[in-house]
Coordinates of C-alpha atoms and ligand atoms in Angstrom, one line a residue:
M293 CA 16.2 30.1 -38.1
F294 CA 18.3 29.5 -35.0
R295 CA 16.1 31.7 -32.9
N296 CA 13.1 29.7 -34.0
L297 CA 14.8 26.5 -33.3
L298 CA 15.8 27.6 -29.8
I299 CA 12.4 28.9 -28.9
D300 CA 10.7 25.7 -30.2
T301 CA 13.1 23.5 -28.3
A302 CA 12.6 25.6 -25.2
R303 CA 8.8 25.2 -25.6
V304 CA 9.0 21.5 -26.0
S305 CA 11.3 21.2 -23.1
R306 CA 8.8 23.0 -20.9
F307 CA 6.7 20.0 -21.0
A308 CA 9.5 17.5 -20.7
G309 CA 10.9 16.1 -17.4
A310 CA 13.3 18.3 -15.6
E311 CA 16.4 16.2 -16.3
C312 CA 15.5 15.7 -19.9
H313 CA 14.8 19.4 -20.2
G314 CA 18.3 20.3 -18.9
K315 CA 19.9 17.9 -21.4
S316 CA 17.8 19.1 -24.3
V317 CA 18.6 22.8 -23.6
F318 CA 22.2 21.9 -23.3
N319 CA 22.2 20.1 -26.6
Q320 CA 20.3 22.9 -28.2
M321 CA 22.8 25.4 -26.9
K322 CA 25.6 23.3 -28.4
T323 CA 23.7 23.3 -31.7
S324 CA 23.3 27.1 -31.5
L325 CA 27.0 27.4 -30.8
S326 CA 28.0 25.4 -33.8
G327 CA 25.6 27.5 -35.7
A328 CA 27.2 30.6 -34.4
R329 CA 30.6 29.2 -35.3
L330 CA 29.4 28.3 -38.7
M331 CA 27.9 31.8 -39.2
S332 CA 30.9 33.4 -37.8
N333 CA 33.2 31.5 -40.0
K334 CA 31.1 32.5 -42.9
A335 CA 31.3 36.1 -41.6
A336 CA 35.1 35.8 -41.3
N337 CA 35.2 34.4 -44.9
M338 CA 33.0 37.3 -46.0
N339 CA 35.3 39.8 -44.3
S340 CA 38.3 38.3 -46.0
T341 CA 36.4 38.3 -49.3
M342 CA 35.5 41.9 -48.6
R343 CA 39.1 42.7 -47.8
L344 CA 40.1 40.9 -51.0
W345 CA 37.5 42.8 -52.9
N346 CA 38.7 46.0 -51.2
G347 CA 42.2 45.3 -52.3
A348 CA 41.4 44.0 -55.7
S349 CA 39.0 46.7 -56.6
S350 CA 38.1 50.1 -55.5
N351 CA 34.7 49.6 -56.9
L352 CA 32.4 51.4 -54.4
F353 CA 29.4 49.3 -55.2
L354 CA 31.2 46.0 -54.5
K355 CA 32.6 47.5 -51.3
R356 CA 29.1 48.5 -50.1
S357 CA 27.5 45.2 -50.9
A358 CA 30.3 43.4 -49.0
M359 CA 29.7 45.7 -46.0
I360 CA 26.0 45.0 -46.1
R361 CA 26.6 41.2 -46.2
S362 CA 29.0 41.5 -43.3
N363 CA 26.5 43.4 -41.2
L364 CA 23.9 40.9 -42.0
L365 CA 26.1 38.1 -40.6
Y366 CA 26.9 40.2 -37.6
N367 CA 23.2 40.6 -36.9
N368 CA 22.7 36.9 -37.3
S369 CA 25.4 36.3 -34.7
S370 CA 23.9 38.6 -32.1
M371 CA 20.5 37.1 -32.9
I372 CA 22.0 33.8 -31.7
S373 CA 23.2 35.5 -28.6
R374 CA 19.7 36.8 -28.0
S375 CA 18.2 33.3 -28.7
L376 CA 20.5 31.9 -26.0
S377 CA 19.2 34.5 -23.5
T378 CA 15.6 33.6 -24.4
T379 CA 16.4 30.0 -23.9
R380 CA 17.9 30.7 -20.5
L381 CA 14.8 32.8 -19.5
N382 CA 12.6 29.9 -20.5
M383 CA 14.6 27.5 -18.4
N384 CA 14.2 29.7 -15.4
Q385 CA 10.5 30.0 -16.0
D386 CA 10.3 26.2 -16.2
I387 CA 11.9 25.8 -12.8
K388 CA 9.2 28.0 -11.4
I389 CA 6.5 26.2 -13.4
G390 CA 7.9 22.9 -12.3
R391 CA 7.5 23.9 -8.6
K392 CA 4.0 25.1 -9.2
N393 CA 3.0 21.9 -10.9
T394 CA 4.2 19.7 -8.1
N395 CA 2.1 21.9 -5.7
F396 CA 4.6 21.0 -2.9
R397 CA 4.4 22.7 0.4
Q398 CA 6.6 21.7 3.3
S399 CA 5.9 22.4 7.0
S400 CA 8.3 24.7 8.7
N401 CA 10.7 23.7 11.5
T402 CA 8.8 25.9 13.9
V403 CA 5.8 23.6 13.5
A404 CA 8.0 20.7 14.4
Y405 CA 9.4 22.3 17.5
W406 CA 5.9 23.3 18.6
L407 CA 4.7 19.7 18.1
I408 CA 7.6 18.2 20.0
G409 CA 7.1 20.8 22.8
T410 CA 3.4 19.9 23.1
S411 CA 4.3 16.2 23.2
G412 CA 6.5 17.1 26.2
L413 CA 3.4 18.5 27.8
V414 CA 1.6 15.3 27.1
F415 CA 4.5 13.4 28.7
G416 CA 4.1 15.6 31.7
I417 CA 0.4 15.0 32.0
V418 CA 0.8 11.2 31.8
V419 CA 3.3 11.3 34.7
L420 CA 1.0 13.6 36.6
G421 CA -1.9 11.3 35.9
G422 CA 0.1 8.4 37.3
L423 CA 0.9 10.4 40.4
T424 CA -2.8 11.3 40.8
R425 CA -3.7 7.6 40.7
L426 CA -0.8 6.6 43.0
T427 CA -1.8 9.2 45.6
E428 CA -5.4 8.0 45.2
S429 CA -6.6 11.5 44.3
G430 CA -8.3 10.7 41.0
L431 CA -11.8 10.5 42.3
S432 CA -11.8 13.7 44.4
I433 CA -13.7 15.9 41.8
T434 CA -17.1 14.3 41.3
E435 CA -18.3 16.5 38.4
W436 CA -17.1 17.2 34.9
K437 CA -17.3 20.9 34.0
P438 CA -15.0 21.4 31.1
V439 CA -15.2 25.3 31.2
T440 CA -16.4 26.4 34.6
G441 CA -14.3 23.7 36.3
S442 CA -11.2 25.6 35.4
L443 CA -11.3 27.4 38.7
P444 CA -10.8 25.7 42.1
P445 CA -13.1 26.6 45.1
M446 CA -12.3 30.2 46.0
N447 CA -13.4 30.5 49.6
Q448 CA -14.1 28.4 52.7
Q449 CA -17.8 28.0 51.8
E450 CA -17.0 26.8 48.3
W451 CA -14.5 24.3 49.7
E452 CA -17.1 23.0 52.2
E453 CA -19.6 22.6 49.3
E454 CA -17.0 20.6 47.3
F455 CA -16.2 18.4 50.2
I456 CA -19.9 17.6 50.8
K457 CA -20.1 16.4 47.2
Y458 CA -17.1 14.2 47.7
K459 CA -18.6 12.8 50.9
S460 CA -21.4 11.3 48.9
S461 CA -19.0 9.4 46.7
P462 CA -18.3 5.7 47.2
E463 CA -14.6 6.4 47.7
F464 CA -15.2 8.6 50.7
Q465 CA -17.8 6.3 52.1
Q466 CA -15.9 3.1 51.8
L467 CA -12.2 4.1 52.0
N468 CA -11.7 7.7 53.0
S469 CA -14.3 8.5 55.7
H470 CA -11.5 9.6 58.0
I471 CA -10.1 12.4 55.9
T472 CA -10.3 16.0 56.9
L473 CA -10.9 19.1 54.7
D474 CA -7.2 19.7 54.5
D475 CA -6.5 16.2 53.3
F476 CA -9.3 16.7 50.8
K477 CA -7.7 19.9 49.5
F478 CA -4.6 18.0 48.7
I479 CA -6.3 15.2 46.7
F480 CA -8.5 17.8 45.0
F481 CA -5.6 19.9 43.9
M482 CA -3.8 16.8 42.4
E483 CA -6.8 16.0 40.3
W484 CA -7.5 19.7 39.5
I485 CA -4.0 20.3 38.3
H486 CA -4.3 17.2 36.1
R487 CA -7.5 18.5 34.5
L488 CA -6.1 22.1 34.2
W489 CA -3.0 20.7 32.5
G490 CA -5.3 18.9 30.0
R491 CA -7.1 22.1 29.2
A492 CA -3.8 23.9 28.8
I493 CA -2.7 21.3 26.3
G494 CA -5.9 21.8 24.4
V495 CA -5.2 25.5 24.1
V496 CA -1.5 25.1 23.4
F497 CA -2.3 22.6 20.6
L498 CA -5.5 24.0 19.0
A499 CA -4.6 27.7 18.8
P500 CA -1.2 27.3 17.1
A501 CA -2.6 24.5 14.9
I502 CA -5.2 26.9 13.5
Y503 CA -2.7 29.7 13.2
F504 CA -0.1 27.6 11.4
A505 CA -2.7 26.1 9.0
A506 CA -4.2 29.5 8.2
R507 CA -0.7 31.0 7.6
G508 CA 0.2 28.1 5.3
R509 CA 3.1 27.0 7.6
T510 CA 1.9 23.4 7.4
S511 CA 1.8 21.0 4.5
P512 CA -1.6 19.4 3.5
H513 CA 0.0 16.1 4.7
V514 CA 0.6 17.6 8.2
N515 CA -2.7 19.3 8.3
K516 CA -4.4 16.0 8.0
R517 CA -2.4 14.6 10.9
L518 CA -3.1 17.8 13.0
F519 CA -6.8 17.2 12.4
Y520 CA -6.6 13.6 13.7
L521 CA -4.5 14.7 16.7
C522 CA -7.0 17.5 17.5
S523 CA -9.8 15.0 17.4
L524 CA -7.9 12.6 19.6
L525 CA -7.2 15.4 22.1
G526 CA -10.9 16.2 22.3
L527 CA -11.6 12.5 22.7
Q528 CA -9.0 12.2 25.5
G529 CA -11.0 14.6 27.6
F530 CA -14.2 12.5 27.3
V531 CA -12.3 9.3 27.9
G532 CA -10.9 10.9 31.1
W533 CA -14.3 11.6 32.4
W534 CA -15.7 8.2 31.3
M535 CA -12.9 6.6 33.3
V536 CA -13.5 8.7 36.4
K537 CA -17.2 7.9 36.2
S538 CA -16.5 4.2 36.5
G539 CA -15.1 4.8 40.0
L540 CA -17.9 7.1 41.1
D541 CA -20.8 4.9 40.1
Q542 CA -21.7 2.4 42.8
K543 CA -23.7 0.3 40.3
Q544 CA -20.7 -0.2 38.1
L545 CA -18.5 -1.0 41.1
D546 CA -21.0 -3.7 42.2
E547 CA -21.0 -5.2 38.7
R548 CA -17.2 -5.4 38.8
K549 CA -17.2 -6.5 42.5
S550 CA -14.6 -3.8 43.0
K551 CA -13.6 -1.4 45.7
P552 CA -14.0 2.3 44.6
T553 CA -11.4 2.5 41.9
V554 CA -11.7 3.3 38.2
S555 CA -12.1 0.4 35.8
Q556 CA -8.8 -1.1 34.6
Y557 CA -10.2 -1.1 31.0
R558 CA -11.0 2.6 31.1
L559 CA -7.7 3.5 32.8
T560 CA -5.8 1.6 30.1
T561 CA -7.9 3.2 27.4
H562 CA -7.1 6.6 28.9
L563 CA -3.4 5.7 29.1
G564 CA -3.5 4.3 25.5
T565 CA -5.0 7.4 23.9
A566 CA -2.5 9.5 25.8
F567 CA 0.4 7.4 24.4
V568 CA -1.1 7.5 20.9
L569 CA -1.5 11.3 21.1
Y570 CA 2.1 11.7 22.4
L571 CA 3.5 9.4 19.7
G572 CA 1.5 11.1 17.0
M573 CA 2.8 14.6 17.9
L574 CA 6.3 13.3 18.2
W575 CA 6.2 11.4 15.0
T576 CA 4.8 14.4 13.0
G577 CA 7.5 16.6 14.6
F578 CA 10.3 14.2 13.8
D579 CA 9.0 13.8 10.2
I580 CA 9.0 17.5 9.5
L581 CA 12.5 18.0 10.9
K582 CA 13.8 15.0 9.0
E583 CA 12.2 16.0 5.7
N584 CA 13.4 19.6 6.0
K585 CA 16.9 18.3 6.6
W586 CA 16.7 16.1 3.5
L587 CA 15.4 19.0 1.4
K588 CA 18.3 21.2 2.6
D589 CA 20.9 18.8 1.3
P590 CA 19.5 16.7 -1.7
T591 CA 22.9 15.2 -2.6
K592 CA 23.3 13.7 0.9
S593 CA 19.6 12.7 1.1
L594 CA 19.9 10.7 -2.2
E595 CA 22.8 8.8 -0.6
L596 CA 20.7 8.1 2.4
F597 CA 17.7 7.1 0.3
K598 CA 19.9 4.5 -1.5
K599 CA 20.7 3.0 1.9
L600 CA 17.1 3.1 3.0
D601 CA 16.0 1.4 -0.2
S602 CA 18.5 -1.4 0.2
V603 CA 16.8 -4.8 0.5
K604 CA 19.3 -5.6 3.3
L605 CA 17.5 -3.1 5.5
G606 CA 14.0 -4.6 4.9
P607 CA 14.0 -7.1 7.9
L608 CA 15.3 -4.5 10.3
R609 CA 12.6 -2.0 9.2
K610 CA 10.0 -4.6 10.0
M611 CA 11.6 -5.4 13.3
S612 CA 11.6 -1.7 14.2
V613 CA 7.8 -1.6 13.7
F614 CA 7.4 -4.8 15.8
L615 CA 9.5 -3.3 18.6
L616 CA 7.4 -0.1 18.8
G617 CA 4.2 -2.3 18.8
L618 CA 5.6 -4.6 21.5
S619 CA 6.7 -1.6 23.7
F620 CA 3.2 -0.1 23.3
I621 CA 1.4 -3.4 24.2
T622 CA 3.8 -3.9 27.2
A623 CA 3.0 -0.4 28.4
M624 CA -0.8 -1.1 28.0
S625 CA -0.5 -4.4 30.0
G626 CA 1.3 -2.3 32.7
G627 CA -1.8 0.0 32.7
M628 CA -3.9 -3.1 33.4
V629 CA -1.5 -4.0 36.3
A630 CA -1.9 -0.5 37.7
G631 CA -5.6 -0.5 37.2
L632 CA -6.0 -3.7 39.2
D633 CA -3.4 -2.9 41.8
A634 CA -1.8 -6.1 40.6
G635 CA 1.6 -4.9 41.6
W636 CA 0.7 -5.6 45.2
I637 CA 0.7 -9.4 44.8
Y638 CA 3.7 -11.6 44.1
N639 CA 6.3 -9.0 45.0
T640 CA 9.1 -11.4 44.1
W641 CA 11.3 -11.8 41.0
P642 CA 12.1 -13.8 38.9
K643 CA 9.8 -16.3 40.6
M644 CA 6.2 -15.6 41.5
G645 CA 6.3 -16.6 45.1
E646 CA 7.9 -20.0 45.6
T647 CA 7.4 -21.2 42.1
W648 CA 8.1 -19.8 38.6
F649 CA 4.4 -19.6 37.8
P650 CA 1.3 -19.6 39.9
S651 CA -0.9 -22.7 39.7
K652 CA -3.3 -23.1 36.8
R653 CA -6.2 -23.0 39.2
E654 CA -5.0 -19.6 40.4
L655 CA -4.3 -18.2 37.0
M656 CA -7.7 -19.4 35.5
D657 CA -9.8 -18.8 38.6
E658 CA -13.4 -19.7 37.9
N659 CA -14.6 -16.9 40.2
F660 CA -13.7 -14.5 37.4
A661 CA -16.0 -16.0 34.9
R662 CA -19.4 -14.4 34.7
R663 CA -21.2 -16.7 32.3
D664 CA -22.8 -19.9 33.4
D665 CA -21.1 -21.9 30.7
K666 CA -17.7 -20.3 31.7
K667 CA -16.9 -19.4 28.1
D668 CA -15.5 -16.1 29.3
L669 CA -13.1 -17.8 31.7
W670 CA -10.0 -17.3 29.7
W671 CA -10.3 -13.7 28.7
R672 CA -11.7 -12.5 32.0
N673 CA -8.8 -14.0 33.8
L674 CA -6.3 -12.6 31.3
L675 CA -7.8 -9.1 31.8
E676 CA -9.4 -9.1 35.3
N677 CA -7.5 -11.6 37.5
P678 CA -4.6 -9.6 39.2
T679 CA -2.3 -12.7 39.3
T680 CA -2.8 -13.4 35.6
V681 CA -2.5 -9.8 34.6
Q682 CA 0.8 -9.5 36.5
L683 CA 2.1 -12.6 34.7
V684 CA 0.9 -11.2 31.4
H685 CA 2.8 -7.9 32.1
R686 CA 6.0 -9.9 33.1
T687 CA 5.7 -11.9 29.9
F688 CA 5.3 -8.9 27.6
A689 CA 8.1 -7.1 29.4
T690 CA 10.4 -10.1 29.1
A691 CA 9.5 -10.4 25.4
A692 CA 10.2 -6.7 24.9
F693 CA 13.6 -6.9 26.5
L694 CA 14.6 -10.1 24.7
S695 CA 13.4 -8.7 21.3
V696 CA 15.4 -5.5 21.7
L697 CA 18.4 -7.6 22.6
Y698 CA 17.9 -9.8 19.6
V699 CA 17.5 -6.8 17.2
H700 CA 20.5 -5.2 18.8
M701 CA 22.7 -8.2 18.1
Y702 CA 21.2 -8.6 14.6
A703 CA 22.0 -5.0 13.9
I704 CA 25.6 -5.4 14.8
K705 CA 26.0 -7.9 11.9
K706 CA 24.2 -5.5 9.5
K707 CA 26.0 -2.4 10.7
P708 CA 27.3 -1.2 7.3
Y709 CA 23.8 -1.1 5.9
I710 CA 22.2 0.8 8.8
P711 CA 22.1 4.6 8.9
K712 CA 24.2 6.1 11.7
N713 CA 21.4 7.8 13.6
A714 CA 19.4 4.5 13.6
Q715 CA 22.4 2.7 15.1
T716 CA 22.6 5.3 17.9
S717 CA 18.8 5.0 18.5
L718 CA 19.1 1.2 18.8
H719 CA 21.9 1.5 21.3
A720 CA 19.7 3.9 23.3
L721 CA 16.8 1.5 23.0
M722 CA 18.9 -1.3 24.5
G723 CA 19.8 1.0 27.4
V724 CA 16.2 2.3 28.0
V725 CA 14.6 -1.2 27.9
T726 CA 17.2 -2.5 30.4
L727 CA 16.6 0.4 32.7
Q728 CA 12.8 0.0 32.3
A729 CA 12.9 -3.6 33.2
L730 CA 15.0 -3.0 36.2
L731 CA 12.7 -0.2 37.3
G732 CA 9.7 -2.5 36.9
I733 CA 11.3 -5.2 39.0
T734 CA 12.3 -2.7 41.7
T735 CA 8.8 -1.3 41.8
L736 CA 7.5 -4.7 42.3
L737 CA 10.0 -5.8 45.0
Y738 CA 9.5 -2.6 47.0
F739 CA 5.6 -2.8 46.9
V740 CA 4.9 0.0 44.5
P741 CA 6.3 3.1 46.2
V742 CA 5.0 6.3 44.5
H743 CA 8.4 7.5 43.3
L744 CA 9.4 4.2 41.7
A745 CA 6.0 3.5 40.1
S746 CA 5.9 7.0 38.7
T747 CA 9.5 6.7 37.3
H748 CA 8.5 3.3 35.8
Q749 CA 5.6 5.0 34.0
A750 CA 7.9 7.8 32.7
G751 CA 10.3 5.0 31.6
A752 CA 7.5 3.4 29.5
L753 CA 7.1 6.7 27.7
A754 CA 10.9 7.0 27.2
L755 CA 10.9 3.4 25.8
V756 CA 8.2 4.1 23.2
T757 CA 9.9 7.4 22.3
V758 CA 13.2 5.7 21.5
S759 CA 11.4 2.9 19.7
L760 CA 9.5 5.5 17.6
M761 CA 12.8 7.3 16.8
F762 CA 14.4 4.0 15.7
M763 CA 11.4 3.1 13.5
N764 CA 11.2 6.6 12.0
Q765 CA 14.9 6.7 11.1
L766 CA 14.5 3.5 9.1
R767 CA 11.4 4.6 7.2
K768 CA 11.7 5.1 3.5
P769 CA 10.9 8.7 2.4
R770 CA 7.5 9.6 1.1
L771 CA 7.1 9.5 -2.6
Q772 CA 6.4 13.2 -2.8
I773 CA 9.6 14.0 -0.9
K774 CA 11.5 11.7 -3.2
N775 CA 10.1 13.4 -6.2
V776 CA 10.8 16.9 -4.9
I777 CA 14.4 16.0 -4.1
N778 CA 14.9 14.4 -7.5
S779 CA 13.6 17.4 -9.3
S780 CA 15.6 19.6 -7.0
M781 CA 18.7 17.7 -8.1
A782 CA 17.5 18.2 -11.7
S783 CA 17.2 21.9 -11.1
Q784 CA 20.8 21.9 -9.7
L785 CA 21.8 20.2 -12.9
K786 CA 20.0 22.8 -14.9
N787 CA 21.5 25.6 -12.9
S788 CA 24.9 24.2 -13.5
V789 CA 24.2 24.0 -17.2
N790 CA 22.7 27.4 -17.0
G791 CA 25.3 29.0 -14.8
G792 CA 28.5 27.2 -16.0
T793 CA 28.6 25.6 -19.4
A794 CA 25.9 27.9 -20.8
K795 CA 27.9 30.9 -19.6
R796 CA 30.9 29.6 -21.5
I797 CA 28.7 29.0 -24.5
M798 CA 27.3 32.5 -24.2
T799 CA 30.8 34.1 -23.9
E800 CA 32.0 32.2 -26.9
A801 CA 28.9 33.1 -28.9
S802 CA 29.2 36.8 -28.0
K803 CA 32.9 36.7 -28.8
L804 CA 32.1 35.2 -32.2
A805 CA 29.4 37.8 -32.7
K806 CA 31.8 40.7 -32.3
Ligands
HEM134 C1 10.2 -3.5 29.9 C2 9.1 -3.0 29.6 C3 8.1 -2.5 30.6 C4 7.2 -1.5 30.2 C5 7.1 -0.8 28.9 C6 6.3 -1.3 31.4 C7 5.3 -0.4 31.4 C8 4.4 -0.2 32.5 C9 3.4 0.8 32.5 C10 3.1 1.8 31.4 C11 2.8 0.7 33.7 C12 1.6 1.5 34.1 C13 2.0 2.6 35.0 C14 0.9 3.5 35.5 O1 -0.1 3.7 34.7 O2 0.9 4.0 36.6 C15 3.4 -0.4 34.4 C16 3.1 -0.7 35.7 C17 3.8 -1.7 36.3 N1 4.8 -2.5 35.9 FE1 5.8 -2.3 34.2 N2 6.7 -2.2 32.4 C18 7.8 -2.9 31.9 C19 8.4 -3.9 32.6 C20 8.1 -4.3 33.9 C21 8.7 -5.4 34.6 C22 9.8 -6.2 34.1 C23 8.0 -5.4 35.8 C24 8.3 -6.4 36.9 C25 8.5 -7.6 36.8 C26 7.0 -4.5 35.9 C27 6.2 -4.2 36.9 C28 5.2 -3.3 36.9 C29 4.3 -3.0 38.1 C30 4.4 -3.7 39.4 C31 3.4 -2.0 37.7 C32 2.3 -1.4 38.5 C33 2.8 -0.1 39.1 C34 1.6 0.7 39.6 O3 0.7 0.2 40.2 O4 1.6 1.9 39.4 N3 7.1 -3.8 34.7 N4 4.5 -0.9 33.6

C-alpha cells in the first residue's frame, strides 16, 4: 500500500513544478515514515505478543503463526525502505527530465573571450582607419578585390602599375601630383594593412563562429546574435568600398562640390557600423560571462535579481540606455566633423572665434541649400556646413558630459540600490567622458594633429565601451535565465531534501525495519 502510494505520488510530482515536487516528496516521505513507525510499532507489539505467547504456551502452532506474522511485518518495513529508494530515484530522474524540458543551453566562457578578443581587433581597425584617414592614405588603392587584393605588389613592375592606377585618381591629380613612388608606397601600405586587418577579422570571426555553433558551445540566443554580427561584418566590407568610391568618382565630387575626399555621410556610416559591430561583440561577450557567473552561484544571483528588479533602479536603467545612445550619437557627429575636416575651423574653445556662437547667416548659409525653394537649408547646413557641424559636435559633446555628470550625482543619492559593479562603471564613465572632452578640446586647439585626433577617436570607443558596461550591469536578467536559476534553486532544495532529511528518514526507516 505504501509502495503504491509513494510511486503514485512520485509520478504525480514528475509533472508538478520543481519546488512543489520537492515539498510533495518530502511530505510523502514523512507519511511513509509514520507508516513505517506504525507498522514497526505493530511489529513490536506482535513480537511482544509472540514472546507472551511463547511464554504462555509452548504450542508449536501458535509459535509458528506468530513468527510468520512477524516476518510479514518485517517484509512490510523493508518494502517501505525500498519505496523510499524508488521515490529518490524518481526525484533524480525528474531533475534530469526538468533540464531536458527547459531545453536550456548556455554558451561557454570561451565563446565570450573569443568575442571580446575579436571586438579588440575591431577597436584596433577603427583606430587604424582613423590613422589612414588622418594620413590621407585612404584613397590610394583604387580597386576593390576582396580576395586577390590580399597581396600587395610583389615587384617593381607591379608597384609601377599600381602607381599608374593611382595617378588617374582625382586625389593624385588635384592634391598629390607631387608624390613619388616611395611616398605612394607608404599611403598604399596604410590602406592595405587596414583592408587586410578587415579580412583577418572576417576569418577570426567567421571560422570560430561556425565551429562553436557546430559543437554546441553557443546557445540558440547567442547563435542568433552571431548571425547578425556576421551579416554586419560582411556589410562593413561593402560599406568600406562604397565609402572609398565616393572619393574616387569625380562626378560625385562635383555634385558635392568637394575636393577629393570621401563623403562625410559614408565615412560616418562606415564608422557607425564599426561601432555597432564592436558594441554587438562586446555586449554578447559580456552577457555570456555575466550569465555564466549568475548560473554558478544561484543564491547570490537571486539577491542581485532582487536589486535589479527594484523600482528604485528603474530611472537609472533608463538613464544608462540614454547615456549609451548619447555617447554613440556624439561619436557619429564627430565622424561628420572628421569627414568634413571641420576641426580645422574655429580652433578656439569655449568660444567659437570671438563669439560664443557663429552668426546665424554663417550657420545657415544659403550656399549649402541645393533646392530652389531652399527647403533643404536646415538639414543641409546641419550635415554639410563645417561650421554648423562643428557646433553640433560641440553641443552633443557638452550634453554627453553634462548628462554623465548628472547621472553620476543622481547615482550617489541612490547608492544603496545600485549594484557594486555598476557603481564602479559609472565612476569610470565619469572619468572617461572628462578625458574625452579634454582630448577633443586639445585636438581642436592644436589644429588636429594625427596623434591627438587618433587618441580622441580611441577615446570615443572607450566611452561607448564603459557606457555599454554600465547599461549591461543594470539590465534585468532574461526570463529564461531567471527560470533556470529558479529551478536550479529548487533542485538544490530537492537535493537537500534528498541528501539530508531524506537520508535521516531512510536511516530511521531502515532502523525500524530491522
Ligand atoms: C565627449 C564626447 C566626445 C566624443 C564621443 C567625440 C567623438 C569623436 C569622434 C568619434 C570623432 C571622429 C574621429 C575620426 O573618425 O577620426 C571626433 C572627431 C572630432 N572631435 Fe570629438 N568627441 C567628443 C568631444 C569633443 C569635444 C568636446 C571637442 C571639441 C570641442 C571635439 C572635437 C573634435 C574634433 C575637432 C574632431 C575632428 C578630428 C579629426 O578630424 O580627426 N570632440 N570626435
